[in-house]
Amino acid sequence: MAPVPGSGLAKGLAVTLRTMTKKTVTAQYPDVQPELPPRSRGVIGLFEENCTVCMLCARECPDWCIYIDSHKETVPAAAPGGRERSRNVLDRFAIDFSLCMYCGICIEVCPFDALFWSPEFEYAETDIHELTHERDKLREWMWTVPAPPALDAGAEEPKELAAARKTADKLAAEAEKLAAQAAEAAQAEKLATEATEATEATEATGTTGATGTTRATAPDPSEPAGPQDGDA
């Protein structure tokens, strides 16, 4: 069916009229901060306690805008006779946001959850060289990372939470077992103490009874002596 002549113009005018009748809303930025979506890609925050300097994020970055420096240090053996270990210590972690294209690959490939998206977006600089932010600044942005959204109803529990809950239950069971053993030991010690006290009391009572019997059979000096053996 051929379009009616002028229908496109009528539709355009209808959109214009609807827009003209709506109330104009002006964003009062920067006096009023905008409400950003929870998954906004502002900057990348670093949780350096989780970083093992595996270099995976720097290798996978398509723009090569991540700079990492580290050194190795020796960790003494945890137990006597054990073997010393070496671990990487993070010295520098910087991201050049003048090169970053916000693809999020570094966050996805991090195996230890050390990188997160932050909705922070106010980091403009007057000099392009100042857009390379070091780990101190990245750590400050870490505290602006929103909490993860709640799971859908009926969704499986994350394996990290399941493993953590299993470990917590195991530790709680061990603590209860130790507490029960301590209570049993205290009860046994109490019973042993009571038995010892009862034994000592019994021995003291027996000694007192024997002394009283001896005194009862002793002769009284005020009474006359009875006939002795051999008297006629």
mmCIF file of C-alpha atoms in Angstrom:
data_model
loop_
_atom_site.group_PDB
_atom_site.id
_atom_site.type_symbol
_atom_site.label_atom_id
_atom_site.label_comp_id
_atom_site.label_asym_id
_atom_site.label_seq_id
_atom_site.Cartn_x
_atom_site.Cartn_y
_atom_site.Cartn_z
ATOM 1 C CA MET A 1 0.000 0.000 0.000
ATOM 2 C CA ALA A 2 1.388 3.349 -1.017
ATOM 3 C CA PRO A 3 1.986 5.780 1.867
ATOM 4 C CA VAL A 4 -0.356 8.677 2.229
ATOM 5 C CA PRO A 5 1.282 11.867 0.976
ATOM 6 C CA GLY A 6 2.405 14.003 3.878
ATOM 7 C CA SER A 7 2.185 11.189 6.505
ATOM 8 C CA GLY A 8 5.900 11.486 7.310
ATOM 9 C CA LEU A 9 5.556 15.214 7.887
ATOM 10 C CA ALA A 10 2.526 14.619 10.126
ATOM 11 C CA LYS A 11 4.444 12.110 12.239
ATOM 12 C CA GLY A 12 7.347 14.516 12.621
ATOM 13 C CA LEU A 13 5.049 17.333 13.669
ATOM 14 C CA ALA A 14 3.350 15.009 16.178
ATOM 15 C CA VAL A 15 6.715 14.223 17.790
ATOM 16 C CA THR A 16 7.512 17.927 17.908
ATOM 17 C CA LEU A 17 4.177 18.752 19.534
ATOM 18 C CA ARG A 18 4.584 16.021 22.150
ATOM 19 C CA THR A 19 8.050 17.302 23.016
ATOM 20 C CA MET A 20 6.836 20.908 23.212
ATOM 21 C CA THR A 21 4.126 20.006 25.704
ATOM 22 C CA LYS A 22 6.526 18.215 28.098
ATOM 23 C CA LYS A 23 8.071 20.049 31.011
ATOM 24 C CA THR A 24 11.693 20.985 30.502
ATOM 25 C CA VAL A 25 14.064 19.373 33.025
ATOM 26 C CA THR A 26 17.552 20.769 33.430
ATOM 27 C CA ALA A 27 20.249 18.712 35.116
ATOM 28 C CA GLN A 28 21.736 20.981 37.806
ATOM 29 C CA TYR A 29 25.223 19.544 37.460
ATOM 30 C CA PRO A 30 27.690 19.979 39.195
ATOM 31 C CA ASP A 31 25.546 21.232 42.090
ATOM 32 C CA VAL A 32 23.451 18.063 41.892
ATOM 33 C CA GLN A 33 25.175 14.802 41.107
ATOM 34 C CA PRO A 34 23.462 12.661 38.468
ATOM 35 C CA GLU A 35 22.007 9.262 39.322
ATOM 36 C CA LEU A 36 24.122 6.873 37.298
ATOM 37 C CA PRO A 37 23.134 3.306 36.377
ATOM 38 C CA PRO A 38 24.639 0.669 38.694
ATOM 39 C CA ARG A 39 26.845 -0.719 35.913
ATOM 40 C CA SER A 40 28.230 2.590 34.735
ATOM 41 C CA ARG A 41 31.769 2.390 33.368
ATOM 42 C CA GLY A 42 33.456 5.385 34.916
ATOM 43 C CA VAL A 43 36.969 4.435 36.021
ATOM 44 C CA ILE A 44 38.728 1.276 37.200
ATOM 45 C CA GLY A 45 39.317 0.768 40.904
ATOM 46 C CA LEU A 46 42.143 -1.380 42.267
ATOM 47 C CA PHE A 47 41.883 -3.644 45.315
ATOM 48 C CA GLU A 48 45.605 -4.271 45.602
ATOM 49 C CA GLU A 49 45.348 -6.801 48.440
ATOM 50 C CA ASN A 50 43.957 -9.252 45.866
ATOM 51 C CA CYS A 51 46.560 -8.477 43.207
ATOM 52 C CA THR A 52 49.172 -11.223 42.738
ATOM 53 C CA VAL A 53 51.048 -9.407 39.936
ATOM 54 C CA CYS A 54 50.128 -12.126 37.453
ATOM 55 C CA MET A 55 50.318 -9.494 34.657
ATOM 56 C CA LEU A 56 47.266 -11.000 32.966
ATOM 57 C CA CYS A 57 45.401 -7.679 32.803
ATOM 58 C CA ALA A 58 48.392 -5.887 31.242
ATOM 59 C CA ARG A 59 48.910 -8.645 28.669
ATOM 60 C CA GLU A 60 45.246 -8.760 27.643
ATOM 61 C CA CYS A 61 44.766 -4.985 27.444
ATOM 62 C CA PRO A 62 44.307 -4.104 23.742
ATOM 63 C CA ASP A 63 45.604 -0.560 24.291
ATOM 64 C CA TRP A 64 48.563 -1.460 26.516
ATOM 65 C CA CYS A 65 47.555 1.256 28.947
ATOM 66 C CA ILE A 66 48.286 -0.685 32.166
ATOM 67 C CA TYR A 67 51.740 -0.361 33.721
ATOM 68 C CA ILE A 68 52.830 -2.788 36.435
ATOM 69 C CA ASP A 69 56.146 -3.007 38.299
ATOM 70 C CA SER A 70 56.983 -5.563 40.974
ATOM 71 C CA HIS A 71 59.801 -7.361 42.742
ATOM 72 C CA LYS A 72 60.217 -10.756 44.361
ATOM 73 C CA GLU A 73 60.779 -11.355 48.031
ATOM 74 C CA THR A 74 61.437 -14.526 50.002
ATOM 75 C CA VAL A 75 58.843 -15.707 52.482
ATOM 76 C CA PRO A 76 60.224 -17.774 55.376
ATOM 77 C CA ALA A 77 58.962 -21.302 55.915
ATOM 78 C CA ALA A 78 55.674 -21.564 57.765
ATOM 79 C CA ALA A 79 56.838 -24.577 59.797
ATOM 80 C CA PRO A 80 60.249 -25.776 60.956
ATOM 81 C CA GLY A 81 61.929 -27.794 58.249
ATOM 82 C CA GLY A 82 59.704 -26.310 55.562
ATOM 83 C CA ARG A 83 60.799 -24.732 52.327
ATOM 84 C CA GLU A 84 61.060 -21.002 51.752
ATOM 85 C CA ARG A 85 58.804 -19.513 49.126
ATOM 86 C CA SER A 86 59.055 -16.468 46.899
ATOM 87 C CA ARG A 87 56.193 -14.133 46.066
ATOM 88 C CA ASN A 88 55.673 -11.070 43.911
ATOM 89 C CA VAL A 89 55.259 -7.722 45.629
ATOM 90 C CA LEU A 90 53.433 -4.942 43.786
ATOM 91 C CA ASP A 91 55.474 -1.752 43.379
ATOM 92 C CA ARG A 92 53.449 0.125 40.772
ATOM 93 C CA PHE A 93 50.036 -0.237 39.188
ATOM 94 C CA ALA A 94 48.998 2.596 36.886
ATOM 95 C CA ILE A 95 46.408 3.056 34.152
ATOM 96 C CA ASP A 96 46.648 5.647 31.396
ATOM 97 C CA PHE A 97 43.037 6.729 30.917
ATOM 98 C CA SER A 98 43.980 8.801 27.872
ATOM 99 C CA LEU A 99 44.515 5.456 26.083
ATOM 100 C CA CYS A 100 41.894 3.330 27.846
ATOM 101 C CA MET A 101 38.848 2.552 25.714
ATOM 102 C CA TYR A 102 36.801 1.186 28.672
ATOM 103 C CA CYS A 103 36.374 -2.267 27.181
ATOM 104 C CA GLY A 104 36.546 -3.941 30.594
ATOM 105 C CA ILE A 105 38.734 -6.833 29.430
ATOM 106 C CA CYS A 106 41.204 -6.295 32.287
ATOM 107 C CA ILE A 107 38.371 -6.614 34.831
ATOM 108 C CA GLU A 108 36.985 -9.744 33.203
ATOM 109 C CA VAL A 109 40.298 -11.604 32.948
ATOM 110 C CA CYS A 110 41.528 -10.795 36.476
ATOM 111 C CA PRO A 111 41.438 -14.201 38.245
ATOM 112 C CA PHE A 112 41.603 -12.760 41.770
ATOM 113 C CA ASP A 113 38.999 -9.940 41.664
ATOM 114 C CA ALA A 114 41.462 -7.088 42.030
ATOM 115 C CA LEU A 115 39.871 -4.725 39.460
ATOM 116 C CA PHE A 116 36.343 -3.277 39.549
ATOM 117 C CA TRP A 117 34.276 -0.721 37.681
ATOM 118 C CA SER A 118 33.594 2.489 39.563
ATOM 119 C CA PRO A 119 30.898 4.973 38.466
ATOM 120 C CA GLU A 120 33.272 7.863 39.275
ATOM 121 C CA PHE A 121 33.651 10.069 36.202
ATOM 122 C CA GLU A 122 35.048 13.379 37.460
ATOM 123 C CA TYR A 123 38.713 12.863 36.703
ATOM 124 C CA ALA A 124 39.311 15.291 33.852
ATOM 125 C CA GLU A 125 42.709 17.002 33.712
ATOM 126 C CA THR A 126 44.067 20.008 31.880
ATOM 127 C CA ASP A 127 47.153 18.055 30.795
ATOM 128 C CA ILE A 128 46.892 14.705 29.032
ATOM 129 C CA HIS A 129 49.974 13.427 30.850
ATOM 130 C CA GLU A 130 48.117 13.716 34.163
ATOM 131 C CA LEU A 131 45.520 11.166 33.053
ATOM 132 C CA THR A 132 47.894 8.355 34.066
ATOM 133 C CA HIS A 133 46.668 7.532 37.555
ATOM 134 C CA GLU A 134 48.772 5.522 40.000
ATOM 135 C CA ARG A 135 47.630 2.838 42.403
ATOM 136 C CA ASP A 136 46.917 5.268 45.254
ATOM 137 C CA LYS A 137 44.292 7.018 43.149
ATOM 138 C CA LEU A 138 42.952 3.715 41.845
ATOM 139 C CA ARG A 139 42.566 2.530 45.436
ATOM 140 C CA GLU A 140 40.585 5.670 46.331
ATOM 141 C CA TRP A 141 38.193 4.883 43.493
ATOM 142 C CA MET A 142 37.816 1.357 44.863
ATOM 143 C CA TRP A 143 35.691 2.698 47.745
ATOM 144 C CA THR A 144 33.199 4.186 45.264
ATOM 145 C CA VAL A 145 32.473 0.786 43.692
ATOM 146 C CA PRO A 146 28.793 -0.081 44.305
ATOM 147 C CA ALA A 147 27.762 -3.324 45.909
ATOM 148 C CA PRO A 148 26.905 -6.132 43.488
ATOM 149 C CA PRO A 149 23.209 -6.515 42.668
ATOM 150 C CA ALA A 150 21.200 -9.163 44.469
ATOM 151 C CA LEU A 151 20.864 -12.575 42.872
ATOM 152 C CA ASP A 152 17.710 -13.532 41.055
ATOM 153 C CA ALA A 153 15.209 -15.683 42.897
ATOM 154 C CA GLY A 154 16.185 -19.335 42.543
ATOM 155 C CA ALA A 155 19.687 -18.562 41.295
ATOM 156 C CA GLU A 156 22.580 -20.778 42.353
ATOM 157 C CA GLU A 157 24.758 -19.541 45.152
ATOM 158 C CA PRO A 158 28.195 -18.362 43.966
ATOM 159 C CA LYS A 159 30.855 -21.005 44.519
ATOM 160 C CA GLU A 160 32.971 -18.504 46.477
ATOM 161 C CA LEU A 161 30.168 -18.021 49.008
ATOM 162 C CA ALA A 162 29.569 -21.762 49.201
ATOM 163 C CA ALA A 163 33.263 -22.425 49.864
ATOM 164 C CA ALA A 164 33.418 -19.636 52.455
ATOM 165 C CA ARG A 165 30.290 -20.940 54.204
ATOM 166 C CA LYS A 166 31.688 -24.480 54.209
ATOM 167 C CA THR A 167 34.916 -23.254 55.790
ATOM 168 C CA ALA A 168 33.010 -21.200 58.361
ATOM 169 C CA ASP A 169 30.820 -24.189 59.278
ATOM 170 C CA LYS A 170 33.918 -26.362 59.643
ATOM 171 C CA LEU A 171 35.599 -23.839 61.921
ATOM 172 C CA ALA A 172 32.403 -23.474 63.967
ATOM 173 C CA ALA A 173 32.168 -27.262 64.366
ATOM 174 C CA GLU A 174 35.786 -27.435 65.483
ATOM 175 C CA ALA A 175 35.192 -24.623 67.977
ATOM 176 C CA GLU A 176 32.136 -26.403 69.387
ATOM 177 C CA LYS A 177 34.135 -29.641 69.669
ATOM 178 C CA LEU A 178 36.940 -27.877 71.524
ATOM 179 C CA ALA A 179 34.416 -26.188 73.818
ATOM 180 C CA ALA A 180 32.761 -29.540 74.560
ATOM 181 C CA GLN A 181 36.146 -31.124 75.306
ATOM 182 C CA ALA A 182 37.020 -28.234 77.617
ATOM 183 C CA ALA A 183 33.677 -28.596 79.413
ATOM 184 C CA GLU A 184 34.211 -32.340 79.819
ATOM 185 C CA ALA A 185 37.719 -31.766 81.177
ATOM 186 C CA ALA A 186 36.402 -29.164 83.631
ATOM 187 C CA GLN A 187 33.624 -31.537 84.753
ATOM 188 C CA ALA A 188 36.114 -34.395 85.221
ATOM 189 C CA GLU A 189 38.421 -32.160 87.217
ATOM 190 C CA LYS A 190 35.492 -31.054 89.382
ATOM 191 C CA LEU A 191 34.468 -34.658 90.051
ATOM 192 C CA ALA A 192 38.053 -35.601 90.880
ATOM 193 C CA THR A 193 38.296 -32.682 93.299
ATOM 194 C CA GLU A 194 35.010 -33.667 94.972
ATOM 195 C CA ALA A 195 36.160 -37.286 95.260
ATOM 196 C CA THR A 196 39.457 -36.208 96.814
ATOM 197 C CA GLU A 197 37.655 -33.977 99.309
ATOM 198 C CA ALA A 198 35.239 -36.814 100.204
ATOM 199 C CA THR A 199 38.131 -39.223 100.728
ATOM 200 C CA GLU A 200 39.948 -36.786 102.955
ATOM 201 C CA ALA A 201 36.758 -36.182 104.967
ATOM 202 C CA THR A 202 36.213 -39.931 105.379
ATOM 203 C CA GLU A 203 39.763 -40.480 106.563
ATOM 204 C CA ALA A 204 39.439 -37.579 109.025
ATOM 205 C CA THR A 205 36.167 -39.056 110.410
ATOM 206 C CA GLY A 206 37.732 -42.511 110.856
ATOM 207 C CA THR A 207 40.691 -41.102 112.771
ATOM 208 C CA THR A 208 38.378 -39.158 115.121
ATOM 209 C CA GLY A 209 36.277 -42.272 115.870
ATOM 210 C CA ALA A 210 39.319 -44.377 116.729
ATOM 211 C CA THR A 211 40.613 -41.730 119.169
ATOM 212 C CA GLY A 212 37.248 -41.562 120.977
ATOM 213 C CA THR A 213 37.169 -45.352 121.483
ATOM 214 C CA THR A 214 40.618 -45.359 123.069
ATOM 215 C CA ARG A 215 39.629 -42.681 125.546
ATOM 216 C CA ALA A 216 36.500 -44.584 126.565
ATOM 217 C CA THR A 217 38.444 -47.715 127.645
ATOM 218 C CA ALA A 218 41.045 -45.828 129.677
ATOM 219 C CA PRO A 219 40.685 -46.296 133.546
ATOM 220 C CA ASP A 220 39.307 -43.470 135.643
ATOM 221 C CA PRO A 221 41.754 -42.484 138.488
ATOM 222 C CA SER A 222 38.876 -41.526 140.871
ATOM 223 C CA GLU A 223 37.434 -45.021 140.866
ATOM 224 C CA PRO A 224 38.933 -47.775 143.026
ATOM 225 C CA ALA A 225 41.021 -50.264 141.239
ATOM 226 C CA GLY A 226 39.438 -53.652 140.717
ATOM 227 C CA PRO A 227 41.011 -56.937 141.634
ATOM 228 C CA GLN A 228 44.137 -57.669 139.781
ATOM 229 C CA ASP A 229 44.995 -60.963 138.227
ATOM 230 C CA GLY A 230 46.522 -63.309 140.778
ATOM 231 C CA ASP A 231 44.694 -61.800 143.902
ATOM 232 C CA ALA A 232 43.020 -64.404 146.144
#
